[in-house]
Amino acid sequence: MSSPLTPVLEQIENDFDNAVERLQTFLKIPSISTNPEYKSEVRRCAEHITNELESIGLNATLHDTIGHPMVVATDDSAGENAPRILYYGHYDVQPVEPLNEWEHPPFDGVVIDGPRGKRFVARGAADDKGQLMTFVEAIRAWKQIHGSLPVRVVILLEGEEESGSESLVPFLTEHKDALQADTCIVCDTSMWDENTPAITSRLRGIVYIEATLHGPSHDLHSGGYGGAVVNPANALTKILGQLHDDDGRIQIDGFYDDVVEVSAEQVAQWNALGDADALTLEGSGAKAIFGEKGFSTLERLWSRPTCDINGLFAGYTGEGAKTVIGATATAKISCRLVAKQNPKQIQNALFAFLKDRTPIGCHWDFKDFGASPAIAVPTNSPWLTAAIESLTKVFPNPTVTIGTGGSIPVVGEFQEILGIDTVMIGFSLDDDLIHAPNEKFEVTCFHRGILSHATILEAYANITP
Amino acid sequence: MSSPLTPVLEQIENDFDNAVERLQTFLKIPSISTNPEYKSEVRRCAEHITNELESIGLNATLHDTIGHPMVVATDDSAGENAPRILYYGHYDVQPVEPLNEWEHPPFDGVVIDGPRGKRFVARGAADDKGQLMTFVEAIRAWKQIHGSLPVRVVILLEGEEESGSESLVPFLTEHKDALQADTCIVCDTSMWDENTPAITSRLRGIVYIEATLHGPSHDLHSGGYGGAVVNPANALTKILGQLHDDDGRIQIDGFYDDVVEVSAEQVAQWNALGDADALTLEGSGAKAIFGEKGFSTLERLWSRPTCDINGLFAGYTGEGAKTVIGATATAKISCRLVAKQNPKQIQNALFAFLKDRTPIGCHWDFKDFGASPAIAVPTNSPWLTAAIESLTKVFPNPTVTIGTGGSIPVVGEFQEILGIDTVMIGFSLDDDLIHAPNEKFEVTCFHRGILSHATILEAYANITP
């Protein structure tokens, strides 16, 4: 007996050129959520994807929020006894600066040749427009061939993932019933490598702050005042320079108190995955591995917390020389957290670290850009097992279970507010330049991602929740 | 017998409203020399002041250079036996950023009410357009009344003072004969306070560099790579945080080797000038005095070297949060030098300090924005004495001799190339916000400055070089 999946996979092949074009159109909308100047473009992007989901035959609605719109689409054609799957993705993207480093404009949506075949190059290509279109295209193909889906589906697409998700918790709370599902699929993670699919079971949490040190009331001539009043740029670097000791250990009081050590077995399993150092160097273009002493690269990325300066500015930042002592100096600082660090506690400890070192006569302005804990999902659920098997059918190599250094706070919100565990499936690669100039997404990853989601849809129909 | 000066001083009073308007017109030209976008405005400014000097009756010429134009104007109407005075000023200005902190647009040339009467508010009001117009207006008044000047005069106005003066040394060398004079007057320094004029006899030197630390080949997602590769912003702050010890002493190897200690008598004389701490706090808006342990504020400003971060940038510097590890991190760093520190030696020591701390796998790009030594001029010359007496006639309080924390490299070039010592006379105040938003120049300072230069012109006619 022929499986209902077979014609769906054929339809994906036949329609693939159109799927590429549809993603290109999507990538052309500059939905930069963190910059208020792009507010109308973010909304236009939400409208675009709402129309797209409607055209597939889903019941799609754009919901306004105090921030950017939420898009929800449902399909209950599988009948009320079928499992219900919540799909999550985000249609907003990161800022594009530094713009001059892009080889193609970030919102032209080009497809160019690369060493692994064709690739999309655009802001959002991998994070997360290309990724969310993998399940949208799989659902489209099922609907085109069968007029219905094998499971019930609810899709939630957010427009604030890259800017703090301020509307998410209120929205989840308000629409708790409509979003109920048996499991959730988040498509915003990476593969191990081009031929090895991966399910992510561990995510680091995050705390992100901005700290501005104020000294003089205005910018000063460095000749007229240099040496006699505090220079906030000197003071800030002196303070931030104490964040790490020479072994790379973070010096914030109590920072490691709740860090759970990973078992030797777990570390051995990670280190057997392959040459993570080589992948990290290739993906980053760094010339050397670097980090907290006594840990392997995968331990550092998946099980150790960090403290990184993500932005730094003071004084004159233009071309040439200006002999100025700036009135303020600012750092954007984030900490990646691991189980079971408490985000609020870490945030407070970071504030205290800075405050304790305030130079005489200076004061701080702090901004809070959000805090979320690290997450671990159950690795023995039927949903995870079925997803692993489905991916293994599509890719040359079997699926591996990995951690990730990034944070996807929504996974924690789903657990807490909706009571749903998430299966994290993603098709990006470490060298996709996510958040950087020339972000790309391999066309082959997009292709296999669609096939994978189509396969998972069938597998999930056979699970009794 | 009535002095020829008397009608000149009367003419200055009668024409003063026009002098204010002429300075306002001059201030409206955005002659920002460090930014290539303003190149044509810098030239327009040079043309404007050349025409101004010609209209007074001087022989004025605009000289093109590889950078911005030099303006030279001469008047030999006093006859070949009269002393010849070289006047120096600069018509270029600093950048205006941060623009949003200006209460009036920086190139509107407004005159507004302030606590000390009317004031000019504009970029360049005090540094150096307002200051150079004090001697231009004095010369104008002498020419208007007498048709000639009591001394021979050569005026040199530079357009690159705020951007490294790359053309200065070649120009001085090429025009050595035309610029020959018995003494030089530089009008780019400050008074002690509103009622106390000052002659500056000590200038700090300067070394200014830009250092960019390169780590990964491109910006990275801080989740995907944080903790496993070097973050140049973390590394740069760790390095710069070592520049000063807890007592404010600079930790660059050999930095203090050639610093000349100032005598106890000199220090006592400076400290008797008045409450320098109060002036410094008022001028800077800082809440506390700060600096190298064991020295008074005037010692720190006039006789101790510094190391200041004048600019700092890395990663994402826009609004909101971006979880990025920047590929590079940059600092603009200047050191103010005192006698007898060698600028090249200090520059090399600073480069070595940074290089010695290069993290594994990283490299630096260095830019050199110039280096000049500290200067001390003779305090017993007849030119200085006559200037001191002249200023005392115009102001309520007697003239004081001071140092300054700033650098005026041209004073060293005049000494070295032309063999001329400089008398540094200036009419700006410590709270003039030079190089900062809302730069201003008190109209009363402008007024007394013009009267002072008219008086000096007569006094200098009586000196036999």
mmCIF file with all atom_site columns, N, CA and C in Angstrom, chain A residues 437-465:
data_model
loop_
_atom_site.group_PDB
_atom_site.id
_atom_site.type_symbol
_atom_site.label_atom_id
_atom_site.label_alt_id
_atom_site.label_comp_id
_atom_site.label_asym_id
_atom_site.label_entity_id
_atom_site.label_seq_id
_atom_site.pdbx_PDB_ins_code
_atom_site.Cartn_x
_atom_site.Cartn_y
_atom_site.Cartn_z
_atom_site.occupancy
_atom_site.B_iso_or_equiv
_atom_site.pdbx_formal_charge
_atom_site.auth_seq_id
_atom_site.auth_comp_id
_atom_site.auth_asym_id
_atom_site.auth_atom_id
_atom_site.pdbx_PDB_model_num
ATOM 1  N N  . PRO A 1 437 ? 26.808 40.167 8.752  1.00 0.00 ? 437 PRO A N  1
ATOM 2  C CA . PRO A 1 437 ? 26.688 40.450 7.317  1.00 0.00 ? 437 PRO A CA 1
ATOM 3  C C  . PRO A 1 437 ? 26.773 39.160 6.499  1.00 0.00 ? 437 PRO A C  1
ATOM 4  N N  . ASN A 1 438 ? 26.100 39.156 5.338  1.00 0.00 ? 438 ASN A N  1
ATOM 5  C CA . ASN A 1 438 ? 26.103 38.019 4.407  1.00 0.00 ? 438 ASN A CA 1
ATOM 6  C C  . ASN A 1 438 ? 25.477 36.751 4.981  1.00 0.00 ? 438 ASN A C  1
ATOM 7  N N  . GLU A 1 439 ? 24.493 36.908 5.864  1.00 0.00 ? 439 GLU A N  1
ATOM 8  C CA . GLU A 1 439 ? 23.732 35.753 6.343  1.00 0.00 ? 439 GLU A CA 1
ATOM 9  C C  . GLU A 1 439 ? 23.230 34.963 5.135  1.00 0.00 ? 439 GLU A C  1
ATOM 10 N N  . LYS A 1 440 ? 23.312 33.622 5.223  1.00 0.00 ? 440 LYS A N  1
ATOM 11 C CA . LYS A 1 440 ? 22.881 32.789 4.089  1.00 0.00 ? 440 LYS A CA 1
ATOM 12 C C  . LYS A 1 440 ? 22.164 31.551 4.588  1.00 0.00 ? 440 LYS A C  1
ATOM 13 N N  . PHE A 1 441 ? 21.531 30.851 3.666  1.00 0.00 ? 441 PHE A N  1
ATOM 14 C CA . PHE A 1 441 ? 20.839 29.600 3.966  1.00 0.00 ? 441 PHE A CA 1
ATOM 15 C C  . PHE A 1 441 ? 21.013 28.753 2.713  1.00 0.00 ? 441 PHE A C  1
ATOM 16 N N  . GLU A 1 442 ? 21.558 27.545 2.904  1.00 0.00 ? 442 GLU A N  1
ATOM 17 C CA . GLU A 1 442 ? 21.811 26.686 1.750  1.00 0.00 ? 442 GLU A CA 1
ATOM 18 C C  . GLU A 1 442 ? 20.476 26.213 1.157  1.00 0.00 ? 442 GLU A C  1
ATOM 19 N N  . VAL A 1 443 ? 20.361 26.246 -0.155 1.00 0.00 ? 443 VAL A N  1
ATOM 20 C CA . VAL A 1 443 ? 19.129 25.769 -0.817 1.00 0.00 ? 443 VAL A CA 1
ATOM 21 C C  . VAL A 1 443 ? 18.921 24.281 -0.513 1.00 0.00 ? 443 VAL A C  1
ATOM 22 N N  . THR A 1 444 ? 20.000 23.529 -0.407 1.00 0.00 ? 444 THR A N  1
ATOM 23 C CA . THR A 1 444 ? 19.870 22.099 -0.085 1.00 0.00 ? 444 THR A CA 1
ATOM 24 C C  . THR A 1 444 ? 19.306 21.899 1.334  1.00 0.00 ? 444 THR A C  1
ATOM 25 N N  . CYS A 1 445 ? 19.651 22.775 2.247  1.00 0.00 ? 445 CYS A N  1
ATOM 26 C CA . CYS A 1 445 ? 19.107 22.687 3.610  1.00 0.00 ? 445 CYS A CA 1
ATOM 27 C C  . CYS A 1 445 ? 17.610 23.009 3.599  1.00 0.00 ? 445 CYS A C  1
ATOM 28 N N  . PHE A 1 446 ? 17.257 24.013 2.816  1.00 0.00 ? 446 PHE A N  1
ATOM 29 C CA . PHE A 1 446 ? 15.850 24.395 2.671  1.00 0.00 ? 446 PHE A CA 1
ATOM 30 C C  . PHE A 1 446 ? 15.056 23.209 2.088  1.00 0.00 ? 446 PHE A C  1
ATOM 31 N N  . HIS A 1 447 ? 15.601 22.613 1.077  1.00 0.00 ? 447 HIS A N  1
ATOM 32 C CA . HIS A 1 447 ? 14.955 21.499 0.383  1.00 0.00 ? 447 HIS A CA 1
ATOM 33 C C  . HIS A 1 447 ? 14.740 20.306 1.322  1.00 0.00 ? 447 HIS A C  1
ATOM 34 N N  . ARG A 1 448 ? 15.810 19.885 1.971  1.00 0.00 ? 448 ARG A N  1
ATOM 35 C CA . ARG A 1 448 ? 15.704 18.736 2.884  1.00 0.00 ? 448 ARG A CA 1
ATOM 36 C C  . ARG A 1 448 ? 14.844 19.074 4.099  1.00 0.00 ? 448 ARG A C  1
ATOM 37 N N  . GLY A 1 449 ? 14.849 20.346 4.490  1.00 0.00 ? 449 GLY A N  1
ATOM 38 C CA . GLY A 1 449 ? 14.000 20.768 5.608  1.00 0.00 ? 449 GLY A CA 1
ATOM 39 C C  . GLY A 1 449 ? 12.526 20.571 5.281  1.00 0.00 ? 449 GLY A C  1
ATOM 40 N N  . ILE A 1 450 ? 12.125 20.942 4.071  1.00 0.00 ? 450 ILE A N  1
ATOM 41 C CA . ILE A 1 450 ? 10.721 20.766 3.662  1.00 0.00 ? 450 ILE A CA 1
ATOM 42 C C  . ILE A 1 450 ? 10.360 19.284 3.647  1.00 0.00 ? 450 ILE A C  1
ATOM 43 N N  . LEU A 1 451 ? 11.246 18.471 3.038  1.00 0.00 ? 451 LEU A N  1
ATOM 44 C CA . LEU A 1 451 ? 10.999 17.018 2.989  1.00 0.00 ? 451 LEU A CA 1
ATOM 45 C C  . LEU A 1 451 ? 10.890 16.451 4.406  1.00 0.00 ? 451 LEU A C  1
ATOM 46 N N  . SER A 1 452 ? 11.730 16.924 5.300  1.00 0.00 ? 452 SER A N  1
ATOM 47 C CA . SER A 1 452 ? 11.719 16.433 6.684  1.00 0.00 ? 452 SER A CA 1
ATOM 48 C C  . SER A 1 452 ? 10.388 16.738 7.359  1.00 0.00 ? 452 SER A C  1
ATOM 49 N N  . HIS A 1 453 ? 9.923  17.966 7.219  1.00 0.00 ? 453 HIS A N  1
ATOM 50 C CA . HIS A 1 453 ? 8.675  18.345 7.886  1.00 0.00 ? 453 HIS A CA 1
ATOM 51 C C  . HIS A 1 453 ? 7.480  17.583 7.310  1.00 0.00 ? 453 HIS A C  1
ATOM 52 N N  . ALA A 1 454 ? 7.506  17.351 6.009  1.00 0.00 ? 454 ALA A N  1
ATOM 53 C CA . ALA A 1 454 ? 6.427  16.552 5.409  1.00 0.00 ? 454 ALA A CA 1
ATOM 54 C C  . ALA A 1 454 ? 6.427  15.146 6.013  1.00 0.00 ? 454 ALA A C  1
ATOM 55 N N  . THR A 1 455 ? 7.613  14.592 6.204  1.00 0.00 ? 455 THR A N  1
ATOM 56 C CA . THR A 1 455 ? 7.765  13.242 6.753  1.00 0.00 ? 455 THR A CA 1
ATOM 57 C C  . THR A 1 455 ? 7.320  13.192 8.218  1.00 0.00 ? 455 THR A C  1
ATOM 58 N N  . ILE A 1 456 ? 7.704  14.227 8.968  1.00 0.00 ? 456 ILE A N  1
ATOM 59 C CA . ILE A 1 456 ? 7.317  14.299 10.383 1.00 0.00 ? 456 ILE A CA 1
ATOM 60 C C  . ILE A 1 456 ? 5.795  14.378 10.523 1.00 0.00 ? 456 ILE A C  1
ATOM 61 N N  . LEU A 1 457 ? 5.145  15.115 9.625  1.00 0.00 ? 457 LEU A N  1
ATOM 62 C CA . LEU A 1 457 ? 3.680  15.245 9.709  1.00 0.00 ? 457 LEU A CA 1
ATOM 63 C C  . LEU A 1 457 ? 3.024  13.868 9.674  1.00 0.00 ? 457 LEU A C  1
ATOM 64 N N  . GLU A 1 458 ? 3.521  13.017 8.779  1.00 0.00 ? 458 GLU A N  1
ATOM 65 C CA . GLU A 1 458 ? 2.939  11.678 8.717  1.00 0.00 ? 458 GLU A CA 1
ATOM 66 C C  . GLU A 1 458 ? 3.253  10.867 9.977  1.00 0.00 ? 458 GLU A C  1
ATOM 67 N N  . ALA A 1 459 ? 4.501  10.961 10.415 1.00 0.00 ? 459 ALA A N  1
ATOM 68 C CA . ALA A 1 459 ? 4.909  10.197 11.608 1.00 0.00 ? 459 ALA A CA 1
ATOM 69 C C  . ALA A 1 459 ? 4.083  10.606 12.827 1.00 0.00 ? 459 ALA A C  1
ATOM 70 N N  . TYR A 1 460 ? 3.832  11.908 12.957 1.00 0.00 ? 460 TYR A N  1
ATOM 71 C CA . TYR A 1 460 ? 3.096  12.396 14.128 1.00 0.00 ? 460 TYR A CA 1
ATOM 72 C C  . TYR A 1 460 ? 1.633  11.952 14.122 1.00 0.00 ? 460 TYR A C  1
ATOM 73 N N  . ALA A 1 461 ? 1.107  11.680 12.930 1.00 0.00 ? 461 ALA A N  1
ATOM 74 C CA . ALA A 1 461 ? -0.298 11.221 12.847 1.00 0.00 ? 461 ALA A CA 1
ATOM 75 C C  . ALA A 1 461 ? -0.484 9.885  13.552 1.00 0.00 ? 461 ALA A C  1
ATOM 76 N N  . ASN A 1 462 ? 0.617  9.149  13.671 1.00 0.00 ? 462 ASN A N  1
ATOM 77 C CA . ASN A 1 462 ? 0.529  7.802  14.254 1.00 0.00 ? 462 ASN A CA 1
ATOM 78 C C  . ASN A 1 462 ? 0.787  7.768  15.754 1.00 0.00 ? 462 ASN A C  1
ATOM 79 N N  . ILE A 1 463 ? 1.024  8.923  16.344 1.00 0.00 ? 463 ILE A N  1
ATOM 80 C CA . ILE A 1 463 ? 1.295  8.955  17.792 1.00 0.00 ? 463 ILE A CA 1
ATOM 81 C C  . ILE A 1 463 ? -0.009 9.224  18.542 1.00 0.00 ? 463 ILE A C  1
ATOM 82 N N  . THR A 1 464 ? -0.223 8.438  19.578 1.00 0.00 ? 464 THR A N  1
ATOM 83 C CA . THR A 1 464 ? -1.375 8.718  20.441 1.00 0.00 ? 464 THR A CA 1
ATOM 84 C C  . THR A 1 464 ? -0.878 9.567  21.610 1.00 0.00 ? 464 THR A C  1
ATOM 85 N N  . PRO A 1 465 ? -1.312 10.816 21.709 1.00 0.00 ? 465 PRO A N  1
ATOM 86 C CA . PRO A 1 465 ? -0.814 11.699 22.767 1.00 0.00 ? 465 PRO A CA 1
ATOM 87 C C  . PRO A 1 465 ? -1.149 11.148 24.161 1.00 0.00 ? 465 PRO A C  1
#
